[in-house]
XYZ file of C-alpha atoms in Angstrom:
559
model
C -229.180 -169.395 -43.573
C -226.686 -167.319 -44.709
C -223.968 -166.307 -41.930
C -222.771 -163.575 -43.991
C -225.738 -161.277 -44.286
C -223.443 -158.333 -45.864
C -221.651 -161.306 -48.507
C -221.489 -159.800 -52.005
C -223.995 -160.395 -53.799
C -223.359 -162.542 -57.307
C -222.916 -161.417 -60.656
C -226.245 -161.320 -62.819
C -224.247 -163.082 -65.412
C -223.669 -166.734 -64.309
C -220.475 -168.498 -64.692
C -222.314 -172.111 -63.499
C -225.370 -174.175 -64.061
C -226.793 -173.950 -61.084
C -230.686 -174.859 -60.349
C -231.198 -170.779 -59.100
C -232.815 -168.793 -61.719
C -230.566 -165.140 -62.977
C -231.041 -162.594 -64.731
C -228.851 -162.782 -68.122
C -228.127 -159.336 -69.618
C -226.544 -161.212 -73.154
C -228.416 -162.897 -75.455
C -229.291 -166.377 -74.879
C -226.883 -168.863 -76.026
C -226.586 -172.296 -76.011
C -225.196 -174.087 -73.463
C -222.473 -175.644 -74.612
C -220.991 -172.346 -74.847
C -220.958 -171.798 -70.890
C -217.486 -173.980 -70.457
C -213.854 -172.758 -71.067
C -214.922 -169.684 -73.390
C -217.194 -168.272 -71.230
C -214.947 -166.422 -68.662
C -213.561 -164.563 -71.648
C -216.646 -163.742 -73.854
C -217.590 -162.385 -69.733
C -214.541 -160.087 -69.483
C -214.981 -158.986 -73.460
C -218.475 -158.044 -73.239
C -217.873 -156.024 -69.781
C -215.408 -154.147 -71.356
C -217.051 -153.398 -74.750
C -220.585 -152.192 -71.707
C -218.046 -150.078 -70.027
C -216.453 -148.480 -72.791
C -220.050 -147.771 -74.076
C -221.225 -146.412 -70.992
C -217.787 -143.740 -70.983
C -218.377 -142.459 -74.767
C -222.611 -141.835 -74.152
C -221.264 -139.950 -70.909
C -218.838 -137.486 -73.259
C -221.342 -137.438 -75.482
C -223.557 -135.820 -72.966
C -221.313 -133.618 -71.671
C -220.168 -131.741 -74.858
C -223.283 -131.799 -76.882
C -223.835 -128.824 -74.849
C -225.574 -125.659 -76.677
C -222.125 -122.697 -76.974
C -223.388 -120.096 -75.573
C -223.809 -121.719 -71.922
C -220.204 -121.685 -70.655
C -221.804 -122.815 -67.059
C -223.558 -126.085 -68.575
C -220.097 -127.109 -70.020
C -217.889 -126.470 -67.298
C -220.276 -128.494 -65.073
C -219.128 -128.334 -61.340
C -215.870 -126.132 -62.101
C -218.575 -123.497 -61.460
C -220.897 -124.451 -58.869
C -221.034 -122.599 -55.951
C -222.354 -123.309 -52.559
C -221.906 -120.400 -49.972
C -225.270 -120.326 -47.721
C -227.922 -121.894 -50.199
C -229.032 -119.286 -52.032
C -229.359 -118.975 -55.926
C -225.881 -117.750 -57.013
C -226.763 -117.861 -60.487
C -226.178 -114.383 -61.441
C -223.369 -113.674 -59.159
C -220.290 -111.886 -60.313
C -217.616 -114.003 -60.766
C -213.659 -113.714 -60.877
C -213.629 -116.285 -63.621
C -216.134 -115.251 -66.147
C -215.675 -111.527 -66.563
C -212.426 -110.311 -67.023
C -214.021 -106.427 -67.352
C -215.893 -106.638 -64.038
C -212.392 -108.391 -62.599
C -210.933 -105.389 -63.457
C -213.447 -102.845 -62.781
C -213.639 -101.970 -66.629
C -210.142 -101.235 -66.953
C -209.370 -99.442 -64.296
C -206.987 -101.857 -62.666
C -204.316 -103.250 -64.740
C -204.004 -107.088 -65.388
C -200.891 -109.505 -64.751
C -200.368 -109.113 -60.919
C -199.808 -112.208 -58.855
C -203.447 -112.738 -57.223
C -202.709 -114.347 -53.759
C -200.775 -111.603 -53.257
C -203.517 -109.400 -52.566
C -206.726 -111.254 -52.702
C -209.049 -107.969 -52.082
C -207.142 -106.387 -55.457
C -209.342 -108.839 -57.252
C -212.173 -109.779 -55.120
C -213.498 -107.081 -54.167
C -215.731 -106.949 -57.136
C -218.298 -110.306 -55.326
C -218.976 -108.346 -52.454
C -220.649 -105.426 -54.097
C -222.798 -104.256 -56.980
C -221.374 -103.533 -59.958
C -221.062 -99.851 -60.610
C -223.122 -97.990 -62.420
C -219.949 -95.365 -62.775
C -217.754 -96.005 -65.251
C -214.111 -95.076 -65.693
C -213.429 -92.851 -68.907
C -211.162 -94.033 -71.297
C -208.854 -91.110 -71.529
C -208.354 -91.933 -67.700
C -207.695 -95.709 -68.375
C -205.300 -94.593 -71.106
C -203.734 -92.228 -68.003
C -203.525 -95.330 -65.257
C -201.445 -97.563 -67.956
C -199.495 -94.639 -69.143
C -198.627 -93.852 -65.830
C -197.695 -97.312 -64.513
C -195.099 -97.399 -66.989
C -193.360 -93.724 -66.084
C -193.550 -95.034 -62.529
C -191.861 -98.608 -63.348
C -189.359 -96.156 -64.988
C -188.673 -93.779 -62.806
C -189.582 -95.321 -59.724
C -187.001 -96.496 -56.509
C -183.844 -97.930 -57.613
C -184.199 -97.251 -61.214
C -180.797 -94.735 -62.600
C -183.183 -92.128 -62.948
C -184.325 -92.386 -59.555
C -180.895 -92.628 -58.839
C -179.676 -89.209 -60.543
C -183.087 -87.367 -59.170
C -181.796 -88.288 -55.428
C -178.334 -86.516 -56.061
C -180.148 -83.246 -56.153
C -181.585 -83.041 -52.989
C -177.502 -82.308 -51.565
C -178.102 -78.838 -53.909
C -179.664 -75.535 -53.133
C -180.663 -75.016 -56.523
C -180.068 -77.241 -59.804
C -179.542 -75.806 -63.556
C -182.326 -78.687 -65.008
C -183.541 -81.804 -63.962
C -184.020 -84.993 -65.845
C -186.822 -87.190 -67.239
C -188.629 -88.016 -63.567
C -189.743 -85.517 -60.941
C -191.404 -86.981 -57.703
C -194.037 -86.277 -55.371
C -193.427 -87.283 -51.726
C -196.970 -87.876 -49.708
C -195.791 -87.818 -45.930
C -198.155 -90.480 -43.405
C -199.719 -87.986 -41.273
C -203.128 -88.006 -39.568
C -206.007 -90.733 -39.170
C -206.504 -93.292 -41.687
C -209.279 -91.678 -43.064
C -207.551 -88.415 -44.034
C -204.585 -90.487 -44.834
C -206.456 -92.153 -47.511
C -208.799 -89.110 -48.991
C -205.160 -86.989 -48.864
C -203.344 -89.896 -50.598
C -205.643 -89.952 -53.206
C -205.621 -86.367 -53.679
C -201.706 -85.901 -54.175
C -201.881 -88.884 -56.617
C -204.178 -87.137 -58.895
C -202.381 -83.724 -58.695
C -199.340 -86.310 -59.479
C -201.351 -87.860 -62.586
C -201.828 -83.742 -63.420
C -197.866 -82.993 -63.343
C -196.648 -85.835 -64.855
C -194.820 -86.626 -61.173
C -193.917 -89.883 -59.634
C -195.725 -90.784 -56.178
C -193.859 -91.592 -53.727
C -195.712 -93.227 -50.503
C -194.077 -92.560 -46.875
C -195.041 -95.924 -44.763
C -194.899 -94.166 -41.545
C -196.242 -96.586 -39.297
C -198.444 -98.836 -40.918
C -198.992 -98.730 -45.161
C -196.794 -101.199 -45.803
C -198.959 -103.190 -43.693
C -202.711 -102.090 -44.548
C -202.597 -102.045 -47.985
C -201.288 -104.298 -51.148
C -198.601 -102.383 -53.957
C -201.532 -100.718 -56.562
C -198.578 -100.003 -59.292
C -197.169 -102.943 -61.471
C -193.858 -104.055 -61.322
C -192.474 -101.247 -59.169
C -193.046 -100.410 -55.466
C -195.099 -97.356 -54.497
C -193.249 -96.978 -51.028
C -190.328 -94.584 -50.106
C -187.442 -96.453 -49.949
C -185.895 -96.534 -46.417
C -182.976 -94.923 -46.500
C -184.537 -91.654 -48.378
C -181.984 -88.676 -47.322
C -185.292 -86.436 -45.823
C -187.276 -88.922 -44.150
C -186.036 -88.437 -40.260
C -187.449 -84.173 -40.974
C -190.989 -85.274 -41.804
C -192.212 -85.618 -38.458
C -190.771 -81.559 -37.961
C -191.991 -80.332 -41.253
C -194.135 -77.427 -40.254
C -194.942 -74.294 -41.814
C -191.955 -72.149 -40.460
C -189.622 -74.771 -41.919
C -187.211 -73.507 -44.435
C -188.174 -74.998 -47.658
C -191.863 -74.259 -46.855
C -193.516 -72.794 -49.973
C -195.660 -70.673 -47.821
C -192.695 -69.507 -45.589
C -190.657 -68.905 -48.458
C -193.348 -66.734 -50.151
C -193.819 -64.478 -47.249
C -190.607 -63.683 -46.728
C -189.717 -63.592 -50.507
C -186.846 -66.179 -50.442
C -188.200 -67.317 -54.011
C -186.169 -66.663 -56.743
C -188.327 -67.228 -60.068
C -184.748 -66.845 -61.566
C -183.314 -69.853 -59.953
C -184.792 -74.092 -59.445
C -184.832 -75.247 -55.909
C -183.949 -79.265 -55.868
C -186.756 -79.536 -53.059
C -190.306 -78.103 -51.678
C -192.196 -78.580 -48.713
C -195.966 -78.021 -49.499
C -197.538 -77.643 -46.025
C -201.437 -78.227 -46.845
C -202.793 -79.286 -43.613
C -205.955 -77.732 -42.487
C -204.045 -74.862 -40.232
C -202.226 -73.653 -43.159
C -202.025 -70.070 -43.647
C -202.492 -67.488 -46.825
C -199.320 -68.075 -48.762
C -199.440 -71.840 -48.179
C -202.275 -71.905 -49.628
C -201.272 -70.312 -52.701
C -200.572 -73.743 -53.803
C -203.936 -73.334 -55.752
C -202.934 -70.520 -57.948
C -201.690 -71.382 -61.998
C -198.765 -68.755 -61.609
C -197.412 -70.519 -58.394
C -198.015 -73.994 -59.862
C -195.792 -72.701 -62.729
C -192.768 -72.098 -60.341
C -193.439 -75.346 -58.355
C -193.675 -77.454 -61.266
C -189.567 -76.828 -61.847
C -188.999 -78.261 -58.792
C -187.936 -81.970 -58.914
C -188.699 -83.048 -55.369
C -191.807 -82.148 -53.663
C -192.525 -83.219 -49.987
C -196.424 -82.830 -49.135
C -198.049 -82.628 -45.811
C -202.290 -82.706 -45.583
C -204.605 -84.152 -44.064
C -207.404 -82.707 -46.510
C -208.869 -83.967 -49.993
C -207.890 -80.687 -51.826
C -209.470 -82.483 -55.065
C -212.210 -79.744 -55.647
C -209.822 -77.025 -55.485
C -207.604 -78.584 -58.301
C -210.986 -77.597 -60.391
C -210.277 -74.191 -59.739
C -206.849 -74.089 -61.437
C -207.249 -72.405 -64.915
C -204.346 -75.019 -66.134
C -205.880 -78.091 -64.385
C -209.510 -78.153 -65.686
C -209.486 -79.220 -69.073
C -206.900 -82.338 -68.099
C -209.637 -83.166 -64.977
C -212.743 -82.784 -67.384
C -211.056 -85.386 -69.926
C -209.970 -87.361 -66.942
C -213.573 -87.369 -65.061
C -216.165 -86.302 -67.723
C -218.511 -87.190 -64.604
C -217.303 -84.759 -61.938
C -218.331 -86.684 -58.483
C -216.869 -89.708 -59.389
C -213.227 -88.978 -58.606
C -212.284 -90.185 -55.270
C -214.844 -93.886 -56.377
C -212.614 -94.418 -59.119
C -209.007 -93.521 -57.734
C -210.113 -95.017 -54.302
C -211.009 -98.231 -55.680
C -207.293 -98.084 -57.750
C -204.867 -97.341 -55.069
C -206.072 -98.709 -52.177
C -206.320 -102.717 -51.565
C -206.615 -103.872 -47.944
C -203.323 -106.710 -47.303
C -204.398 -110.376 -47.131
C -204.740 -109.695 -43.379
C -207.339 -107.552 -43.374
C -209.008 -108.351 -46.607
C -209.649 -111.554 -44.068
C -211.224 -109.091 -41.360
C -213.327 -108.023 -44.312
C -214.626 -111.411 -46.151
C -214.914 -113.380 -42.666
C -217.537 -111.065 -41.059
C -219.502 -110.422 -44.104
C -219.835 -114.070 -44.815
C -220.743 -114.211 -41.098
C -223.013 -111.288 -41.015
C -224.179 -110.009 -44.235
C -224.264 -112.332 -46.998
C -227.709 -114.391 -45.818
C -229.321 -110.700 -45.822
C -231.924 -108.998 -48.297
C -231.002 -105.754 -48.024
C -228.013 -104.265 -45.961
C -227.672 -101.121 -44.297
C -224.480 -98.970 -43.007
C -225.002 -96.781 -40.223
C -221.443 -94.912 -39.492
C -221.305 -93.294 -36.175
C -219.067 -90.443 -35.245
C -219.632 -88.401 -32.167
C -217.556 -85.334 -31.067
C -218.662 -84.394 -28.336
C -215.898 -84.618 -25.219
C -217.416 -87.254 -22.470
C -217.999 -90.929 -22.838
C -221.313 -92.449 -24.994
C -223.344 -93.014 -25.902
C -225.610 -90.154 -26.096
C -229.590 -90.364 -26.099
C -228.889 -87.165 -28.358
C -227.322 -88.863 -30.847
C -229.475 -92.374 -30.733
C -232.793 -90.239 -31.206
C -231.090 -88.499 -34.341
C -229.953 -92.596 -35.880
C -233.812 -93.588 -35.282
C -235.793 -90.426 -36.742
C -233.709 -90.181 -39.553
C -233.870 -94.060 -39.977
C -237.526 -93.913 -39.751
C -238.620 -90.758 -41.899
C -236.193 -91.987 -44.669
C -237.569 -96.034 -44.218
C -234.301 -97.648 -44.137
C -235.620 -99.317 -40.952
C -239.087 -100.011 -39.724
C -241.206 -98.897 -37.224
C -241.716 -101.289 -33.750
C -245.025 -102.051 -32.486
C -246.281 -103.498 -29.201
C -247.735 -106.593 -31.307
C -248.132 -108.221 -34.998
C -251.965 -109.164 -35.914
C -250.478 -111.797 -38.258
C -247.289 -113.332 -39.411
C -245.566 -112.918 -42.572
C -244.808 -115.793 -44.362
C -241.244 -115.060 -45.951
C -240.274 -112.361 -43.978
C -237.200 -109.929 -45.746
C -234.279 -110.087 -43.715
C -232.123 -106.683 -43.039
C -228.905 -106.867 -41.623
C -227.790 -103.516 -40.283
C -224.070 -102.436 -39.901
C -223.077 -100.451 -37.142
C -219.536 -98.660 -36.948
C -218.572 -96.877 -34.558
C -216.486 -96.485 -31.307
C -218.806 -97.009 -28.965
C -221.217 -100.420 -28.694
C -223.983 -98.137 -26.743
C -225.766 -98.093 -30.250
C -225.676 -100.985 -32.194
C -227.006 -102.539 -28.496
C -229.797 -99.845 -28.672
C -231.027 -101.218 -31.671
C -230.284 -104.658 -31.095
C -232.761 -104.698 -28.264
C -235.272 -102.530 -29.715
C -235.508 -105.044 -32.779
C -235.424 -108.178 -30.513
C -237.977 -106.906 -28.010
C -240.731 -105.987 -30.513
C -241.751 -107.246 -33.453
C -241.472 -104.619 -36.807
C -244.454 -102.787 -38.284
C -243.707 -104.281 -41.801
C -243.205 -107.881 -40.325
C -239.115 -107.623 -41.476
C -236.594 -109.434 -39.596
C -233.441 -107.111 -38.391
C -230.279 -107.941 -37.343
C -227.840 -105.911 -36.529
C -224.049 -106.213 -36.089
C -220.924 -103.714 -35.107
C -217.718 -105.323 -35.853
C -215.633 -103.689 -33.089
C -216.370 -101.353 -30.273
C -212.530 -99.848 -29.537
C -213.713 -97.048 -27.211
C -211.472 -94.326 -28.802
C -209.278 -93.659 -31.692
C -205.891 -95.544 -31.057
C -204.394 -93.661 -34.506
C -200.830 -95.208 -33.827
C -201.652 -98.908 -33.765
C -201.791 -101.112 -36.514
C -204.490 -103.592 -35.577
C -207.372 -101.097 -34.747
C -206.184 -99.091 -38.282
C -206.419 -102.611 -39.966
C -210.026 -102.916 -37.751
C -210.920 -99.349 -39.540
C -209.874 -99.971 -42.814
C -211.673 -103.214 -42.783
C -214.870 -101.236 -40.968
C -214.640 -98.747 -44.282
C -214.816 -101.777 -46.443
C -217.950 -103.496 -45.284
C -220.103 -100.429 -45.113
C -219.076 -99.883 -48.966
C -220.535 -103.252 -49.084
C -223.672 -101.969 -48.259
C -227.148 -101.081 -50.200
C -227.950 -97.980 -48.303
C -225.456 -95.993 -46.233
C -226.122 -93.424 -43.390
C -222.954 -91.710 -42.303
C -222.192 -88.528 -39.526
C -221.181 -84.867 -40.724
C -217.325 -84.081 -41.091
C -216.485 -87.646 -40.979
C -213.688 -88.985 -43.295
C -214.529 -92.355 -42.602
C -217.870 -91.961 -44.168
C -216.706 -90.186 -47.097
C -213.904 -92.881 -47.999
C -216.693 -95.892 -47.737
C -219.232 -93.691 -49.514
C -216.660 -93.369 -52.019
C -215.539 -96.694 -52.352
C -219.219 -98.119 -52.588
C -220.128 -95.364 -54.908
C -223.488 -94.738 -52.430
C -224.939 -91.133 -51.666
C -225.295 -91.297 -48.295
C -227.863 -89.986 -45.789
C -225.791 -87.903 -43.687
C -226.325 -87.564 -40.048
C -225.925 -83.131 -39.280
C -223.818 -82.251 -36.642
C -225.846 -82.161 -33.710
C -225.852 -78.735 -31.322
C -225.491 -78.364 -27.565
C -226.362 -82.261 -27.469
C -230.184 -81.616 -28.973
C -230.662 -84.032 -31.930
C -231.124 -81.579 -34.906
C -234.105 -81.241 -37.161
C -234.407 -82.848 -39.786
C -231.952 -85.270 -38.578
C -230.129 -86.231 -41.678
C -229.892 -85.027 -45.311
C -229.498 -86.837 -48.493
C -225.954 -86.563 -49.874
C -225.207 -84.102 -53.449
C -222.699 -86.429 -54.669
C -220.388 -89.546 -53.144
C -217.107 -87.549 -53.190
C -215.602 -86.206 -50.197
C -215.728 -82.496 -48.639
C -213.088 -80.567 -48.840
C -212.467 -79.662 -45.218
C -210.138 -76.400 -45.310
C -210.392 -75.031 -48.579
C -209.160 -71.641 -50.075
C -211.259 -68.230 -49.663
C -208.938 -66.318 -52.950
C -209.370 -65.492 -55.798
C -205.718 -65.592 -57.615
C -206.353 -62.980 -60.338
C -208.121 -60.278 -58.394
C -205.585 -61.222 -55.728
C -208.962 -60.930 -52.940
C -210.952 -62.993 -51.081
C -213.694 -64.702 -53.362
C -216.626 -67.835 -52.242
C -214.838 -70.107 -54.427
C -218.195 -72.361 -53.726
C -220.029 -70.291 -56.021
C -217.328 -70.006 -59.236
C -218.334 -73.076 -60.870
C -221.540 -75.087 -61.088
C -219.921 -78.352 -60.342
C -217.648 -77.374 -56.817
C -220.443 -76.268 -54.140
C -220.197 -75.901 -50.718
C -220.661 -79.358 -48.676
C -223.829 -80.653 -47.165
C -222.372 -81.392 -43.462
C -219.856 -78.222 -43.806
C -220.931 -74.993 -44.943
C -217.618 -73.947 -45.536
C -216.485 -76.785 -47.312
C -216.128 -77.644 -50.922
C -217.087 -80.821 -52.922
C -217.231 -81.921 -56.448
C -221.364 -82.335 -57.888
């Protein structure tokens, strides 16, 4: 017996004469062969088997048909996330126009950077909206006037020397465009966007004020030159006074005629927050924007996206037409430019979706907002989420029991954002409880439950920002009246939302929820004036395309 049971077993080709039968893969030769010669012809004819074996595996490999990249690149593209069929899944490798959402972003920036700048693109459906080519032609022109004129550069340099002057005979090649942090992140980001277009308009550089936290929430969206207000900027310790009695307030200025059309200010302060007053806001009239475009330096306050007002500017709305041929897709297109998350948060982002969503059929957002004063939740509010839910069959019905079971059930995941857990829980339990009319499986999920807005702190801004994300993410999106947050992940995800109406002396209104015009923003505060007539005027009802907002009756937004 053999004590080694796990001895190696011997070569098929023999080497000895040995009464055991083998199996002989050469051709039988005589035996007078089998002495000194036959540990060579051994190694010589293992060689010449192996070398065989090596070409008839290239061979394989590269007589490939052209036209399937995947088949040749063999496991450089395989993919396994959670077992399902990834076959048609948008990659960063193979698709350099869906990398760069058809142009809009520009190419060459390092990508570890800022992972989301890139990747963003697998976690949603490619959009159906396309950027125009005049406004791709803009973005590149654009990048290089701010690489030129940005901080640091000698004509950033000269520009700064004006702000110690009253007034200034000319000004040189670059004028600027100061965007002050000021609000919640959600205005921050809609009003952002909105002074970088009116900057794209005037042929101004933007300049970004960190305040506390954009140097932390999101990545640099301009090649090769910073987008952030350098430290040590002469007029960053007034921002936090700017106001609209301040002396270089346009509005102030205006109403007590301190404006000479005869003579360039160096600086402006635009105050276009939503208290501003009459002569602040005629900002929005083609003979003021005349006088302000002189000035080098503007500083702008405003928590508001003003972007359907610029429509209403007689010497904006051919520019904005070539720029946006399809009128609701501003804020999806210059959202999805400027603002990156930072690795940090892009990790909030990509860790609970693969978590959460990714295994699901069909996702749904549901953003929460409540103002009403007193802690929630409110019944109020939960019977509005469930009959507008219901009527518009984003989620089933419950019933007390299922006759049968269905075999391959469709899985829902539901995201729930908001400040309060009360709920996501809500639905949690009704879903677990009872089995759905329609035999689907729901789960649903609320990344954070912070109790109230915490503006000043980084990590629940980076917790927003990261909240805004994954309900862009989404397949259908419910979202609550007046709320920025819902507008910027609407936006971003390019989705028409259902939108959840204000509710009234805490009764749940009827119907509950509406079906959005468009995916841009409102426009919270807008201007009542007409500039020629020098009267008040519905400017909701001057142009087909700028109506008043579904959740706001006052409020404007692009259709």
């Amino acid at each position: 017996m053999d004590q080694n049971p796990y001895r190696r077993k011997s070569s098929p080709i023999r080497t000895t004469t040995g009464g055991s039968k083998s199996v002989d893969c050469s051709p039988l030769l005589p035996m007078k062969f089998f002495s000194s010669g036959t540990m060579k012809l051994t190694r010589t004819f293992t060689t010449c088997l192996i070398l065989f074996s090596v070409l008839l595996a290239f061979s394989m490999i590269f007589h490939q048909h052209p036209s399937d990249p995947n088949r040749i690149m063999g496991f450089a593209e395989a993919r396994v996330l959670d077992g399902r069929d990834y076959s048609n899944f948008t990659t960063i490798d193979t698709n350099d126009s869906d990398k760069l959402l058809g142009g809009l972003l520009a190419n060459g920036f390092d990508e570890d950077s800022c992972l989301s700048r890139y990747q963003s693109v697998l976690y949603r459906k490619p959009s159906p909206y396309k950027p125009s080519p005049y406004l791709v032609s803009k973005l590149r022109n654009y990048e290089m006037f701010h690489k030129r004129c940005g901080p640091g550069t000698e004509s950033y340099k000269k520009a700064l020397k004006q702000l110690d002057q009253d007034h200034i005979d000319g000004y040189g090649e670059c004028k600027y465009v100061v965007w002050v942090s000021f609000s919640g992140l959600g205005n921050r980001i809609l009003s952002l966007a909105s002074v970088f277009l009116y900057a794209l308009l005037t042929h101004r550089v933007l300049l970004v004020d960190r305040g506390k936290d954009m140097d932390d929430l999101f990545c640099e969206p301009f090649p090769g030159m910073s987008w952030l207000l350098p430290l040590d900027f002469p007029l960053t310790s007034q921002f936090d006074e700017l106001n609209q009695q301040s002396s270089r307030c346009y509005g102030h200025m205006l109403k007590n005629q301190a404006i000479n059309a005869e003579k360039t200010l160096s600086h402006l302060y635009l105050h276009l927050i939503h208290d501003y007053g009459d002569h602040d806001k005629m900002f929005f009239c083609q003979e003021d924007q005349t006088l302000i475009g002189k000035v080098p330096w503007l500083i702008v306050k405003t928590d508001n996206y003003f972007v359907p007002s610029l429509w209403l500017i007689p010497g904006f709305d051919d520019e904005l037409d070539k720029l946006f041929p399809q009128k609701e897709t501003v804020f999806h297109h210059l959202g999805r430019y400027l603002f990156h998350p930072g690795n940090q948060v892009w990790g909030l982002v990509t860790r609970y979706y693969e978590a959460y969503l990714s295994h699901a059929d069909e996702k749904i957002g549901i953003q929460v907002r409540v103002f009403d004063v007193g802690a929630g939740p409110f019944q109020h509010v939960m019977d509005q989420i469930s009959a507008c839910t219901r009527k518009e069959k984003l989620l089933p019905e419950v019933v007390e029991e299922r006759s049968h079971q269905v075999k391959t059930p469709k899985l829902k995941a539901v995201l729930v954002t908001s400040l309060s857990s009360g709920y996501s829980e809500n639905l949690k339990s009704m879903y677990w409880e009872y089995p759905t009319s329609t035999g689907e499986i729901i789960g649903v999920h609320q990344p954070s439950q912070e109790g109230y807005q915490q503006t000043e702190k980084k990590m629940h801004n980076g917790k927003a920002l990261a909240e805004m994300y994954l309900l862009s993410m989404t397949d259908n999106l419910v979202t609550s009246a007046w709320s920025t947050f819902g507008y910027v992940a609407q936006g971003l995800g390019g989705l028409k939302p259902w939108i959840l109406f204000k509710p009234e002396n805490r009764t749940a209104p009827d119907p509950a929820c509406g079906r959005a015009m468009s995916m841009e923003p409102c426009f919270h505060a807008p201007p009542f004036y007409d500039c020629k007539a020098k009267t008040g005027i519905d400017t909701g009802k001057l142009v087909p395309h700028v109506r008043h907002c579904e959740d706001m009756s006052w409020g404007l937004k692009l259709v």
